[in-house]
Coordinates of C-alpha atoms and ligand atoms in Angstrom, one line a residue:
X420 CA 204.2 -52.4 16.9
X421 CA 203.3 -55.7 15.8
X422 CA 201.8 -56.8 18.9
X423 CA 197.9 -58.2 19.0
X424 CA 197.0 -55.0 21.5
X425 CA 198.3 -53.0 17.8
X426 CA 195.6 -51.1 16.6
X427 CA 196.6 -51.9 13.0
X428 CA 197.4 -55.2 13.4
X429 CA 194.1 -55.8 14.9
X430 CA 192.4 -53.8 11.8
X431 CA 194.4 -56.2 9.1
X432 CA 192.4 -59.4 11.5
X433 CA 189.0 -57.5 10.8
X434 CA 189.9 -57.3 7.1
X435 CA 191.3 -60.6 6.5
X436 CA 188.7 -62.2 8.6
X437 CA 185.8 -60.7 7.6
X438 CA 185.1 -63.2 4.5
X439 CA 184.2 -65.6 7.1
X440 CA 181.3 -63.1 8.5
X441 CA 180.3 -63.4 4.8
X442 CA 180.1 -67.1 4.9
X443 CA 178.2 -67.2 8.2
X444 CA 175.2 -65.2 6.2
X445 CA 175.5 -66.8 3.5
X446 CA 175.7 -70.5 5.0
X447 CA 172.3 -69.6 7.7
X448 CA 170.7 -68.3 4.6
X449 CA 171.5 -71.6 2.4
X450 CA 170.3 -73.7 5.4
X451 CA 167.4 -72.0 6.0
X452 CA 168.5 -71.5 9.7
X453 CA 166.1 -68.1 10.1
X454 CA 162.8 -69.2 8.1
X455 CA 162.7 -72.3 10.5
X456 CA 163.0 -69.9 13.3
X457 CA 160.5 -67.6 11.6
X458 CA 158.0 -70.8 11.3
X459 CA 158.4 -71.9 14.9
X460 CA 156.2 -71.6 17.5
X461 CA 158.8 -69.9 20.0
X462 CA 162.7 -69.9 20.6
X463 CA 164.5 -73.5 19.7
X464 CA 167.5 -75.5 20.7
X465 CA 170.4 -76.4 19.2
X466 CA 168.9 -79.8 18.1
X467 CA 165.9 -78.8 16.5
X468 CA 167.4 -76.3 14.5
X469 CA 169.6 -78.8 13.5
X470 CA 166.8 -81.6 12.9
X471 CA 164.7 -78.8 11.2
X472 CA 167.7 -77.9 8.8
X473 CA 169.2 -81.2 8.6
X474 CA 172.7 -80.4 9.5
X475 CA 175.0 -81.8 12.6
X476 CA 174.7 -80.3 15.9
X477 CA 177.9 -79.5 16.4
X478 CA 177.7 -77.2 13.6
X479 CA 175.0 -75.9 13.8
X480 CA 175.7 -74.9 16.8
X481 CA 178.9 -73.0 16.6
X482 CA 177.1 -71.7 13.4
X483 CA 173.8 -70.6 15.8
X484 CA 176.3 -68.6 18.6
X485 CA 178.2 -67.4 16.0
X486 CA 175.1 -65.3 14.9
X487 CA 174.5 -64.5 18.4
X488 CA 177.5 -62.3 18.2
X489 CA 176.6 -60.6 14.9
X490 CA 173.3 -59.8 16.2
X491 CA 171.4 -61.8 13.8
X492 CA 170.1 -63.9 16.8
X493 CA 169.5 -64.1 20.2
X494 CA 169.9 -66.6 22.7
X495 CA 168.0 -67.4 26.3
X496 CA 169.5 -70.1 28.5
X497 CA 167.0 -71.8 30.4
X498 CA 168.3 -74.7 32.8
X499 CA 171.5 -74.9 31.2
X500 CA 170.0 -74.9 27.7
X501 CA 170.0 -72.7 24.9
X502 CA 167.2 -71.5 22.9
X503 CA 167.6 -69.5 19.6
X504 CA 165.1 -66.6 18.0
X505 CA 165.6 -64.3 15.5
X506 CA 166.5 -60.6 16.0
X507 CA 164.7 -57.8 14.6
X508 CA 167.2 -57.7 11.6
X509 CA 167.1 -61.0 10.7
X510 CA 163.4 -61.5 10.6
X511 CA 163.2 -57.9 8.5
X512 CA 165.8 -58.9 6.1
X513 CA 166.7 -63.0 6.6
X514 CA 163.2 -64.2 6.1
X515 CA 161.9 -65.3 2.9
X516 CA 158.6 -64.0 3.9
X517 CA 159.6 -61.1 4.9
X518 CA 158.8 -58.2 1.8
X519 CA 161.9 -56.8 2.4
X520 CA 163.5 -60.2 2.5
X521 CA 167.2 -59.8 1.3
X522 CA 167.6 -64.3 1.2
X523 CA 167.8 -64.2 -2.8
X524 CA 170.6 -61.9 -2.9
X525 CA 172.7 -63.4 -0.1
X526 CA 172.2 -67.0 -1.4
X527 CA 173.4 -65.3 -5.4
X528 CA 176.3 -63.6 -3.6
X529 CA 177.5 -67.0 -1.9
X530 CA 176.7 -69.5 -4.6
X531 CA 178.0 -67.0 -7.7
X532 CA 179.4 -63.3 -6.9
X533 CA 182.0 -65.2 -4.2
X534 CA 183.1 -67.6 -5.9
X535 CA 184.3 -65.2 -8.9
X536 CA 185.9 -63.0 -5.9
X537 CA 188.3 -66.3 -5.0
X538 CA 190.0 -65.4 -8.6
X539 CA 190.0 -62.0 -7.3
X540 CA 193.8 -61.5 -7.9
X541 CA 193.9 -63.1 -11.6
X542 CA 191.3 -60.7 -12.4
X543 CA 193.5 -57.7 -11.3
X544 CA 195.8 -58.8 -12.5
X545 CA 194.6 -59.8 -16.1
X546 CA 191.7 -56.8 -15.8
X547 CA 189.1 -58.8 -16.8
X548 CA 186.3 -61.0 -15.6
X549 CA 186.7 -64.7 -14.3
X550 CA 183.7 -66.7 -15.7
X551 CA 185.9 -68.8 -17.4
X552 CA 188.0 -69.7 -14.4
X553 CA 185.4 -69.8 -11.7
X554 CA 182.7 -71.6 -14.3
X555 CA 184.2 -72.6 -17.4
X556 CA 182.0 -70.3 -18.9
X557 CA 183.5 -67.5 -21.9
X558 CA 184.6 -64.3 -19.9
X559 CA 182.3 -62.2 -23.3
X560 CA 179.3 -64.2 -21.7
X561 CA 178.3 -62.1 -18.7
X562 CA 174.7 -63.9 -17.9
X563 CA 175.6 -67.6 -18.5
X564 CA 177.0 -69.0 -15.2
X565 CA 174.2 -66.1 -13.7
X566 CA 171.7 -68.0 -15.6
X567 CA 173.2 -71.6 -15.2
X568 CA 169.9 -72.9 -14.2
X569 CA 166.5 -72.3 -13.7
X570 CA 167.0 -72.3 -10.3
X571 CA 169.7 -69.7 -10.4
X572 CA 167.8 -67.6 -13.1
X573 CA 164.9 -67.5 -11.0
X574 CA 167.1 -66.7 -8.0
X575 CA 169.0 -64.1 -9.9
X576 CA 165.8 -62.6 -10.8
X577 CA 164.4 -62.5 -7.4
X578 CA 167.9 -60.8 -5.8
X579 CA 167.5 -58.3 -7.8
X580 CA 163.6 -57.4 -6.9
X581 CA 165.1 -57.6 -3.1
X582 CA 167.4 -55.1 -3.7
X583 CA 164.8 -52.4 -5.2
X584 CA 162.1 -53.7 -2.0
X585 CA 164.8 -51.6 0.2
X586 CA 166.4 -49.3 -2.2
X587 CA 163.9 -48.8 -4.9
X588 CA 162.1 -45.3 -3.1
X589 CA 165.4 -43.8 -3.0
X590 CA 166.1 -43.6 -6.6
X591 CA 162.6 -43.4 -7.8
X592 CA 161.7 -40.3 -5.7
X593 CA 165.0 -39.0 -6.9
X594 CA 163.2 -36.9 -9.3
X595 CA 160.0 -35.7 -10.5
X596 CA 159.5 -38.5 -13.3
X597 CA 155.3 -37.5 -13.6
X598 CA 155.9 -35.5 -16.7
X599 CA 156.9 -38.8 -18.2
X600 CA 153.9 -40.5 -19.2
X601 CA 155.4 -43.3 -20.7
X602 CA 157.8 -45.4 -19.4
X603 CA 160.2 -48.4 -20.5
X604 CA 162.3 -51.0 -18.4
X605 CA 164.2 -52.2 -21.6
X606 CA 163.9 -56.3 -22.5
X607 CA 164.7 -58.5 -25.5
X608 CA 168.4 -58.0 -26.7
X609 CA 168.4 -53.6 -26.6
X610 CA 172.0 -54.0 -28.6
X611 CA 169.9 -55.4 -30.6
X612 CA 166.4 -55.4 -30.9
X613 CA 164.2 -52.9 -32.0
X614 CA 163.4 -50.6 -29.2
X615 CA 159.8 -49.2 -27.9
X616 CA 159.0 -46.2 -28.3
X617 CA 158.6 -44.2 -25.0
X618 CA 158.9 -40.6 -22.7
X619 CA 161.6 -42.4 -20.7
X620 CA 164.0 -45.2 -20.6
X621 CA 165.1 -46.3 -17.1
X622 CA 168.4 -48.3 -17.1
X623 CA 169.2 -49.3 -14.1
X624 CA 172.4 -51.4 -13.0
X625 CA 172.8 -52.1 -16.9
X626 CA 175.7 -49.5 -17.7
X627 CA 177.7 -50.8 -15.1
X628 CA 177.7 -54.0 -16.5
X629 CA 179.6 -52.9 -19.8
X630 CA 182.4 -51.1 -21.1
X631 CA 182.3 -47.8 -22.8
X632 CA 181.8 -48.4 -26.3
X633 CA 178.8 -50.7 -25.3
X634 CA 177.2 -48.3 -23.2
X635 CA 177.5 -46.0 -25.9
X636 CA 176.0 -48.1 -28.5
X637 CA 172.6 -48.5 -26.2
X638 CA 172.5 -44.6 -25.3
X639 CA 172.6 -44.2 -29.0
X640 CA 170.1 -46.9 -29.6
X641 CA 168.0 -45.2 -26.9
X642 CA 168.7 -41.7 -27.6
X643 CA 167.4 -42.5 -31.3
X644 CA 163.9 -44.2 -30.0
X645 CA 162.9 -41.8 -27.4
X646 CA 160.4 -39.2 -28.1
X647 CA 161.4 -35.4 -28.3
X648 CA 161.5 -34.0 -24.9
X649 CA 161.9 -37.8 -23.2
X650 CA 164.2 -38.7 -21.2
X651 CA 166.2 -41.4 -19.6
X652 CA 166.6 -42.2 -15.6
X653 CA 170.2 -44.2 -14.9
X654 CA 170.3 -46.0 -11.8
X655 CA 173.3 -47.0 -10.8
X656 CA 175.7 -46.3 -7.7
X657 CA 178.1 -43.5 -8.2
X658 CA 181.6 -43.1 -7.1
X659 CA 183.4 -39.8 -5.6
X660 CA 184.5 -38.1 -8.6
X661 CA 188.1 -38.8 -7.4
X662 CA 187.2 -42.4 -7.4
X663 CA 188.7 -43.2 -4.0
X664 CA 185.0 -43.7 -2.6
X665 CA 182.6 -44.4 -1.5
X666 CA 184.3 -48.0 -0.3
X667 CA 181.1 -49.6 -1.3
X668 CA 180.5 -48.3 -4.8
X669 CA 184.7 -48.8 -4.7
X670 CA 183.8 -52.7 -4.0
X671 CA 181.2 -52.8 -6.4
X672 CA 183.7 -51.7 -9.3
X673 CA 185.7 -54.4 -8.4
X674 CA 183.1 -56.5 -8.4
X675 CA 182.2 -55.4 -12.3
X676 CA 185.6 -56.2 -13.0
X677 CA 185.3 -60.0 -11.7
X678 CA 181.8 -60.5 -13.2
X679 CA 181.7 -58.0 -16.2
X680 CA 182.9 -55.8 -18.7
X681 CA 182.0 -52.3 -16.7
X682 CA 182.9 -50.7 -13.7
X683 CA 180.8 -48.1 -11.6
X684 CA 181.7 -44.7 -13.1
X685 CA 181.4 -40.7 -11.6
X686 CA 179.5 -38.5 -12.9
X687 CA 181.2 -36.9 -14.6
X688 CA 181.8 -40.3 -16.8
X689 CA 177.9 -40.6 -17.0
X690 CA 178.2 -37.2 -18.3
X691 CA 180.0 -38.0 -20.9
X692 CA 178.5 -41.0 -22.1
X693 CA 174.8 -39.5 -22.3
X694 CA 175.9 -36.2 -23.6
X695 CA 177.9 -38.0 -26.8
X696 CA 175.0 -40.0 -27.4
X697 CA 172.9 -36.4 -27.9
X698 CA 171.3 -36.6 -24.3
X699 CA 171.4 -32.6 -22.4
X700 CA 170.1 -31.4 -19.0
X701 CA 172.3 -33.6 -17.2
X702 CA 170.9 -34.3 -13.8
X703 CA 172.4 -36.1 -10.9
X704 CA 171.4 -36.6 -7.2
X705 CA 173.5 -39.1 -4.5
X706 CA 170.2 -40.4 -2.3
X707 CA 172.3 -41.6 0.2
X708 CA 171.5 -44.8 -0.1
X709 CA 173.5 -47.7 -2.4
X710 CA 171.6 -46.3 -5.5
X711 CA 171.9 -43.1 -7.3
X712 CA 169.5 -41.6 -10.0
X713 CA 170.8 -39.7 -13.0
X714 CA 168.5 -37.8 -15.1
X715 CA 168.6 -36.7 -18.7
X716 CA 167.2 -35.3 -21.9
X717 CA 166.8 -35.9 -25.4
Ligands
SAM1758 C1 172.5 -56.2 -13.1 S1 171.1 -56.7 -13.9 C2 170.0 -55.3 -13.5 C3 168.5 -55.7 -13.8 C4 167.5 -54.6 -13.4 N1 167.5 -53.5 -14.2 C5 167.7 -54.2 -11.9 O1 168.3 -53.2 -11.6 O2 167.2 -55.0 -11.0 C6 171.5 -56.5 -15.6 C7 170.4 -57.1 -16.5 O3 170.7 -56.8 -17.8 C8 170.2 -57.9 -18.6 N2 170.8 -57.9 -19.9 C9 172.1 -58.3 -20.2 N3 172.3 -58.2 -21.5 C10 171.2 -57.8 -22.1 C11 170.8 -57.5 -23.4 N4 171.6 -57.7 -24.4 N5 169.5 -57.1 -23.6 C12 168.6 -56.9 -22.6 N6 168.9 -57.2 -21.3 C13 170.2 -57.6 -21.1 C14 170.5 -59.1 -17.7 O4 169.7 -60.2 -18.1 C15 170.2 -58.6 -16.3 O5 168.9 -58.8 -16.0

């Protein structure tokens, strides 16, 4: 017990250190470390990555070996000198050019999502979001500190395309969605606005971001502009009806509470919601992947 050969001890190190693995991504994203390896002709030192992403050797190269070990690079030494290429993970998902480039979301995770999670604590204990801490920004204002700047709105924007370039066959084969001939990704204000008419109404990652009442209002809202015999396709990830999984979705609620009003929900809480705002034929399918599809009826 209590000794560094402990197999829990060594569990709570994995735990508390693994915000620094976090960083590591987030920093070789923000410096560009894999599109200069991407550009290159072939496999480069320490001091050219460092030239070509203007940061100090020394850092860059702890930064460079670091990746070595978590497989998001590889090294050859050649006469005592090392040269640095990406791995096939990095250049699939690390590259901007890559299509299923994951850059935007990393970079929106480091520069926003993480530094909400450093108030982490407050916002259990307070059980609400910390805009207002972590930007100075009213907790009721979800999208502000998102949409800070053009640069983060446009980054925003393109972490969430990234997402659905990986995860978006899952949830749109979910279900047969050809006998809806009309479809509607919802814009404007839809607590709002008047809505389109259409067969279906796909909300996806939107209910999360509220509490109950809310969602309720837009189902309604929905619910009262679709056509007889439409339907409406939630997209969202869905926890373990006993809530105690899985750890991602788990993560991902707590991550509502820090940066929303919602929470990720069961189905069964879906249920609910869609069947008091009039929707039937209740449909849910877990594609194994991060994103579930719920189907249902007016
Ligand atoms: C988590 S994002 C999901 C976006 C997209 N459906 C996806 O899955 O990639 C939530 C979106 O809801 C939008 N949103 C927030 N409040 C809204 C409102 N009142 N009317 C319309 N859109 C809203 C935000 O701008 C943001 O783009």
């Amino acid at each position: 017990m209590g000794s560094s050969e402990d197999h829990a001890y060594r569990l709570l190190n994995d735990y508390a250190n693994g915000f620094m693995v976090s960083q590591v991504l987030f920093a070789a994203c923000e410096l560009g470390v894999f599109d200069l390896l991407a550009e290159a002709p072939g496999p480069l030192d320490v001091a050219a990555v460092a030239a070509g992403v203007g940061a100090s050797a020394h850092g860059t190269e702890l930064l460079l070996d670091i990746c070595v070990s978590l497989k998001l690079l590889k090294v050859e030494t050649r006469g005592g000198k090392a040269s640095y290429r990406n791995t096939e993970l990095s250049s699939d998902y690390l590259t901007t050019v890559s299509p299923t480039s994951q850059c935007s979301m990393l970079k929106y995770m480091g520069r926003t999502s993480y530094r909400c999670w450093g108030h982490l604590a407050d916002a259990v204990r307070e059980g609400r979001n910390q805009y207002l801490e972590t930007f100075g920004v009213p907790a009721e204002e979800l999208f502000t500190a998102i949409y800070r700047s053009d640069g983060e709105r446009l980054q925003f924007m393109q972490a969430l395309q990234e997402v659905w370039s990986v995860n978006g066959r899952s949830v749109l084969t979910a279900f047969d969605l050809s006998v809806f001939p009309l479809m509607c990704d919802l814009g404007g204000d839809f607590f709002k606005d008047p809505l389109p008419e259409a067969d279906l109404y796909i909300l996806a990652r939107v209910l999360h971001d509220w509490a109950d009442g809310k969602c309720s209002h837009l189902l309604e809202r929905i619910y009262h502009t679709c056509k007889p015999g439409g339907g409406i396709l939630v997209i969202e990830s869905l926890l373990d009806e006993d809530r105690r999984g899985p750890l991602l979705t788990q993560l991902y609620s707590l991550n509502m509470l820090v940066q929303t009003e919602g929470q990720e929900r069961t189905p069964t809480q879906y249920h609910m919601l869609l069947s008091s705002a009039g929707f039937r034929d209740f449909q849910f399918k877990k594609t194994g992947a991060i994103y579930d599809a719920i189907l249902a009826r007016k």
